Short mmCIF file of N, CA and C in Angstrom, two decimals:
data_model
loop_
_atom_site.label_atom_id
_atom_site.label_comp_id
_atom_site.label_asym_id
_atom_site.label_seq_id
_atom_site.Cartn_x
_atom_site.Cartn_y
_atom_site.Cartn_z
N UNK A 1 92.57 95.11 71.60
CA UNK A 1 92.16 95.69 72.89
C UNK A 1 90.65 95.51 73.06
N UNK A 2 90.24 95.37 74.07
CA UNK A 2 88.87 95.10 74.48
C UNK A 2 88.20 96.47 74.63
N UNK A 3 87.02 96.51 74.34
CA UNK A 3 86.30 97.79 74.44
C UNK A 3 85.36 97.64 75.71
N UNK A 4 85.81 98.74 76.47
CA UNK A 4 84.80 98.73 78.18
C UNK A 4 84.03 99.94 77.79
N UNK A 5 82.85 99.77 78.34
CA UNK A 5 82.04 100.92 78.64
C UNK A 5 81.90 101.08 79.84
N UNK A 6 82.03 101.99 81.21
CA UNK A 6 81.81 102.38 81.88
C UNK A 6 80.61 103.24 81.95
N UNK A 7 79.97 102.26 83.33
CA UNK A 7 78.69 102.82 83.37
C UNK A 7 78.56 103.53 84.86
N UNK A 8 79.41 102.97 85.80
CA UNK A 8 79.71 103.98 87.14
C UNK A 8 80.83 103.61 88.01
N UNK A 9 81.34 104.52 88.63
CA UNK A 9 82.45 104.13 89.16
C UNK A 9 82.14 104.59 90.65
N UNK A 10 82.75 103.94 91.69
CA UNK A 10 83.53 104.79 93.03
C UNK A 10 84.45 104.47 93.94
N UNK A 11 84.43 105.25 94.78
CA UNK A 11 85.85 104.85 95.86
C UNK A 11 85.85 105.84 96.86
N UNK A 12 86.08 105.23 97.83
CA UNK A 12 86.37 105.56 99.08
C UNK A 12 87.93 105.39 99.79
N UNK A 13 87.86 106.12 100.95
CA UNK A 13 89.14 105.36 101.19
C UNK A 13 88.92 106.04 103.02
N UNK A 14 89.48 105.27 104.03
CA UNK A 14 89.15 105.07 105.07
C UNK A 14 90.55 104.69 105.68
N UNK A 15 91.10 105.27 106.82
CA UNK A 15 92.45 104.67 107.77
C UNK A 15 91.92 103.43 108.19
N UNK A 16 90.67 102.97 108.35
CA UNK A 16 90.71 101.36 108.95
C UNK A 16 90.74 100.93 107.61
N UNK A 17 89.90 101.09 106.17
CA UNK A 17 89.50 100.26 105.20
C UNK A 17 90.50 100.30 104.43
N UNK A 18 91.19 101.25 103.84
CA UNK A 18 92.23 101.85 102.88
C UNK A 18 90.96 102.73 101.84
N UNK A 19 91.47 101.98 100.56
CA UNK A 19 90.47 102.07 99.49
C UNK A 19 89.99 100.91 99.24
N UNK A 20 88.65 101.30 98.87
CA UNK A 20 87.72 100.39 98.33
C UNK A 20 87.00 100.97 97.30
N UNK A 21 86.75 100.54 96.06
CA UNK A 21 86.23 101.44 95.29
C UNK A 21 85.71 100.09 94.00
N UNK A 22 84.74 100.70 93.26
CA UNK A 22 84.25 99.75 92.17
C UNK A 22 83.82 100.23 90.87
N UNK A 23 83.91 99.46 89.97
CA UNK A 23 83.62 99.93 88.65
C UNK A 23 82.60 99.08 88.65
N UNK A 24 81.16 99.82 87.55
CA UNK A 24 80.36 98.92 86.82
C UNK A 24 80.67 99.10 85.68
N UNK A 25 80.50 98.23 84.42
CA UNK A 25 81.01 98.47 83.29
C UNK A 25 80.60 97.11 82.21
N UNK A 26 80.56 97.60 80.88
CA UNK A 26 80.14 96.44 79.93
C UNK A 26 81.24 96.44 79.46
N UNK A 27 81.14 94.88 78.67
CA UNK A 27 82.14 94.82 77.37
C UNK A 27 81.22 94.51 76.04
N UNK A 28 82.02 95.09 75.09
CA UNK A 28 81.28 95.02 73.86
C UNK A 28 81.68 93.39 73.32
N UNK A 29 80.22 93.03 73.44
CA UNK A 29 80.30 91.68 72.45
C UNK A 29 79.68 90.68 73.74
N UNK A 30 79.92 91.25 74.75
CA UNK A 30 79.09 90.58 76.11
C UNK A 30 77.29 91.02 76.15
N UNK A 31 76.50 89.80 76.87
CA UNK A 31 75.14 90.24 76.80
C UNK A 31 75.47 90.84 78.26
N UNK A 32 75.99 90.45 78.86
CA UNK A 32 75.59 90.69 81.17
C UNK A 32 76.67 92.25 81.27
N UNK A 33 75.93 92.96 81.69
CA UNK A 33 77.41 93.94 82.41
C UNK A 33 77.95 93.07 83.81
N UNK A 34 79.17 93.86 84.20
CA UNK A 34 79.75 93.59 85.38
C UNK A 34 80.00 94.39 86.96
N UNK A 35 80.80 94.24 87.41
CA UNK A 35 81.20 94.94 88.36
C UNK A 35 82.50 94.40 88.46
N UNK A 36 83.26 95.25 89.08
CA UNK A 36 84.66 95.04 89.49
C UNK A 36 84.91 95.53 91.19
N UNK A 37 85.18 94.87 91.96
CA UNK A 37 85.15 95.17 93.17
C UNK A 37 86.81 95.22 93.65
N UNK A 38 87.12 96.70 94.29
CA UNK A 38 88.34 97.10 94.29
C UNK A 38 88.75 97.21 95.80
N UNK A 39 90.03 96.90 96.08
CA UNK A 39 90.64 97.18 97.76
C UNK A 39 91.96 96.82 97.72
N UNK A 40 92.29 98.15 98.46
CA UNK A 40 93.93 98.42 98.61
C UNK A 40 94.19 99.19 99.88
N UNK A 41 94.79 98.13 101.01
CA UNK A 41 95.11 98.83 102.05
C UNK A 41 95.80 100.52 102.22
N UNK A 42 96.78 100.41 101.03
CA UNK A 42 97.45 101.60 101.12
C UNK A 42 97.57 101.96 99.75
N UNK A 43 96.81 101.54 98.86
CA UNK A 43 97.13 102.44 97.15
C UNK A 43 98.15 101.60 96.66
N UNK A 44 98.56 100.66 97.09
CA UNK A 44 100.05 99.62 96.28
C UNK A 44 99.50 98.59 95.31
N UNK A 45 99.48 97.77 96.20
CA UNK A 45 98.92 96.04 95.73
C UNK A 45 97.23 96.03 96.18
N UNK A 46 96.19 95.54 94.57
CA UNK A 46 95.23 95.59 94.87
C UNK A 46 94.56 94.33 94.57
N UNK A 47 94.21 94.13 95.17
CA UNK A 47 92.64 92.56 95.43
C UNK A 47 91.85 93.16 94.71
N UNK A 48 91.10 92.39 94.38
CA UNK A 48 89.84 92.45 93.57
C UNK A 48 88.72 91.59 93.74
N UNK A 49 87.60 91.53 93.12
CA UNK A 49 86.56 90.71 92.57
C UNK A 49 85.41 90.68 91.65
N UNK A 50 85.47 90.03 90.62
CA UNK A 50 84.68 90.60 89.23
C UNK A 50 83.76 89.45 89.64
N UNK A 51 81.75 90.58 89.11
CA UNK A 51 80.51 89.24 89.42
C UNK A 51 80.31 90.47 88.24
N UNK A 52 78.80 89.61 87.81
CA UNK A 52 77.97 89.81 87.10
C UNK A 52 77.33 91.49 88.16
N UNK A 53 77.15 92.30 87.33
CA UNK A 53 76.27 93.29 87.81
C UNK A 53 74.50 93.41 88.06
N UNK A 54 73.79 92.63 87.23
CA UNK A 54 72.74 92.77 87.41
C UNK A 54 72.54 90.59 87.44
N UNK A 55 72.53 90.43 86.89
CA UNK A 55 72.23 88.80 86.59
C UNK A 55 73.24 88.10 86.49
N UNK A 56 72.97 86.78 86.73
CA UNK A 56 73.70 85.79 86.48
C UNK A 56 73.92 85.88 84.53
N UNK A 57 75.23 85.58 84.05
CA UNK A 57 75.38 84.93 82.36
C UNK A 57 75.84 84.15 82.07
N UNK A 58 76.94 84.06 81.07
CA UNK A 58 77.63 83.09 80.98
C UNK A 58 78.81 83.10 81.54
N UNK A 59 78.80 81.76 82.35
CA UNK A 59 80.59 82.15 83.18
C UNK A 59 81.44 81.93 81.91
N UNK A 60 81.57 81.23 81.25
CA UNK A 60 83.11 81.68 79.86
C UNK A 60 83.25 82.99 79.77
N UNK A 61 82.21 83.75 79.90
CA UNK A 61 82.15 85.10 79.61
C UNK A 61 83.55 85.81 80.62
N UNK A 62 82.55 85.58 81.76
CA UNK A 62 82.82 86.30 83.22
C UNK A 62 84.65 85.37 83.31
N UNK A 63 84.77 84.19 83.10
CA UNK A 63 86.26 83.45 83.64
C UNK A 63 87.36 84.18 82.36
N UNK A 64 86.77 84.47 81.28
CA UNK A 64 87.83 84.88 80.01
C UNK A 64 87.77 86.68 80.71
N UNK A 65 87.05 86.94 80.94
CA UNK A 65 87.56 88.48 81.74
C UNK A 65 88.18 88.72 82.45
N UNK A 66 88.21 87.42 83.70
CA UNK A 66 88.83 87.47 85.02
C UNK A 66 90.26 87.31 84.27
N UNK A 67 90.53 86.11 83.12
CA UNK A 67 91.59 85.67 82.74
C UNK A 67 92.41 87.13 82.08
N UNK A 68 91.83 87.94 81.66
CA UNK A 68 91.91 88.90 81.14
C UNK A 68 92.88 90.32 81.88
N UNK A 69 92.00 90.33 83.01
CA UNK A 69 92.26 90.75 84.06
C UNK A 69 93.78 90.25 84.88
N UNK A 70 93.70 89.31 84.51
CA UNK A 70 95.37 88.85 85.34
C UNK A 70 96.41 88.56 84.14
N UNK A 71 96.40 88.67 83.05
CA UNK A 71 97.05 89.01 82.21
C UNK A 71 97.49 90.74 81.43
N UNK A 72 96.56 91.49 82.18
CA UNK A 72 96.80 92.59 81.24
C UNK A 72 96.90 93.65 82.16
N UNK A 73 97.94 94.15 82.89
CA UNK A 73 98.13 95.24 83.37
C UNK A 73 97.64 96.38 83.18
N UNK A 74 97.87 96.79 81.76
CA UNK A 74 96.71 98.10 81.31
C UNK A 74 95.15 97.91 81.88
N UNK A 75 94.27 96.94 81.80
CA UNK A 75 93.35 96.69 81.77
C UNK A 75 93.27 96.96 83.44
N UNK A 76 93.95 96.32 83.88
CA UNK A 76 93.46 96.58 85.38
C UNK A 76 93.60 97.78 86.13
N UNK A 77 94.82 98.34 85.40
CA UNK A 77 95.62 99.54 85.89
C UNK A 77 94.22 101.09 85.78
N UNK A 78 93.76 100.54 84.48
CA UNK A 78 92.31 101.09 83.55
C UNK A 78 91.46 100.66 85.14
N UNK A 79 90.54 99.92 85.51
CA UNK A 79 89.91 99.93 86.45
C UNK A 79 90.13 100.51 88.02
N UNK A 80 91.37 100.50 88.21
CA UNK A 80 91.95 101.25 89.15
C UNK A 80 91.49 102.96 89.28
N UNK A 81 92.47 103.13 88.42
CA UNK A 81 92.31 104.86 87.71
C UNK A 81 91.30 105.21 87.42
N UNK A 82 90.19 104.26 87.13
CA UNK A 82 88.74 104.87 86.40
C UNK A 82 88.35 105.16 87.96
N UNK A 83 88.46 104.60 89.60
CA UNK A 83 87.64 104.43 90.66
C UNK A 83 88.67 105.40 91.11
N UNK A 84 90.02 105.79 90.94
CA UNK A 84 90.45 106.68 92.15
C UNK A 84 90.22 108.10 91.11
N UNK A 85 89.44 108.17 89.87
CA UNK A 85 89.24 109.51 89.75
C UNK A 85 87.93 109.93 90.79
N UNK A 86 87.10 108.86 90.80
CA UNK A 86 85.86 109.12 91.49
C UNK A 86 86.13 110.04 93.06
N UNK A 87 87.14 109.02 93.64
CA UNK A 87 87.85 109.48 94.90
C UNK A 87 87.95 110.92 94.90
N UNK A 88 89.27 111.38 94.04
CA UNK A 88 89.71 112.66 93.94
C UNK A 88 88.78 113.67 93.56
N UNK A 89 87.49 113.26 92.98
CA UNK A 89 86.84 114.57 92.49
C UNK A 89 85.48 114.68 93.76
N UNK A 90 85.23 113.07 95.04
CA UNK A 90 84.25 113.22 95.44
C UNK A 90 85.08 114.00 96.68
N UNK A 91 86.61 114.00 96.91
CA UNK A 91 86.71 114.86 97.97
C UNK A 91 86.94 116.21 98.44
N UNK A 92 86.63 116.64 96.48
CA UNK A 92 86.98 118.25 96.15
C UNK A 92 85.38 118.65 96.81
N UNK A 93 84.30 118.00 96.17
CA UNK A 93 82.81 118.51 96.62
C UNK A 93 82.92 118.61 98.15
N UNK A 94 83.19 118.12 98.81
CA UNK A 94 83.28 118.10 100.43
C UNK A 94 83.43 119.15 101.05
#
């Protein structure tokens, strides 16, 4: 299993946008952190897009994550859940 560090998460969610929400986050053994960019019309089926968070690195890096990412359900399911806790706890403060 890959080790993520999460460094911030969020999400929104909007009747025109759905959700949109993002993780920043490292992996151990990587020099670049990332981002994960999240959207789901209705909470079902979600799109994505993983970049570098601060700098450009190595794309093997960044393409074996993406590859990562579409092989491993947990892993993504993990980025999901990490951004709709953000959701649920930013609409208790409200």
């Amino acid at each position: 299993m890959i080790n993520i560090n999460v460094i911030q998460a969020t999400m929104t969610y909007s009747k025109e946008d759905g959700y949109v929400g993002n993780v920043q986050f490292g992996v151990e053994g990587h020099k670049n952190e990332y981002e994960i960019a999240l959207h789901s019309k209705r909470g079902k089926e979600w799109g994505y897009g993983l970049f570098f968070l601060h700098e450009s690195g190595k794309e093997e890096e960044l393409l074996a994550l993406e590859d990562l990412l579409e092989e491993d359900d947990e892993l993504f399911d993990f980025f999901i859940d990490t951004a709709k806790e953000k959701l649920v706890k930013d609409e208790k403060q409200e």
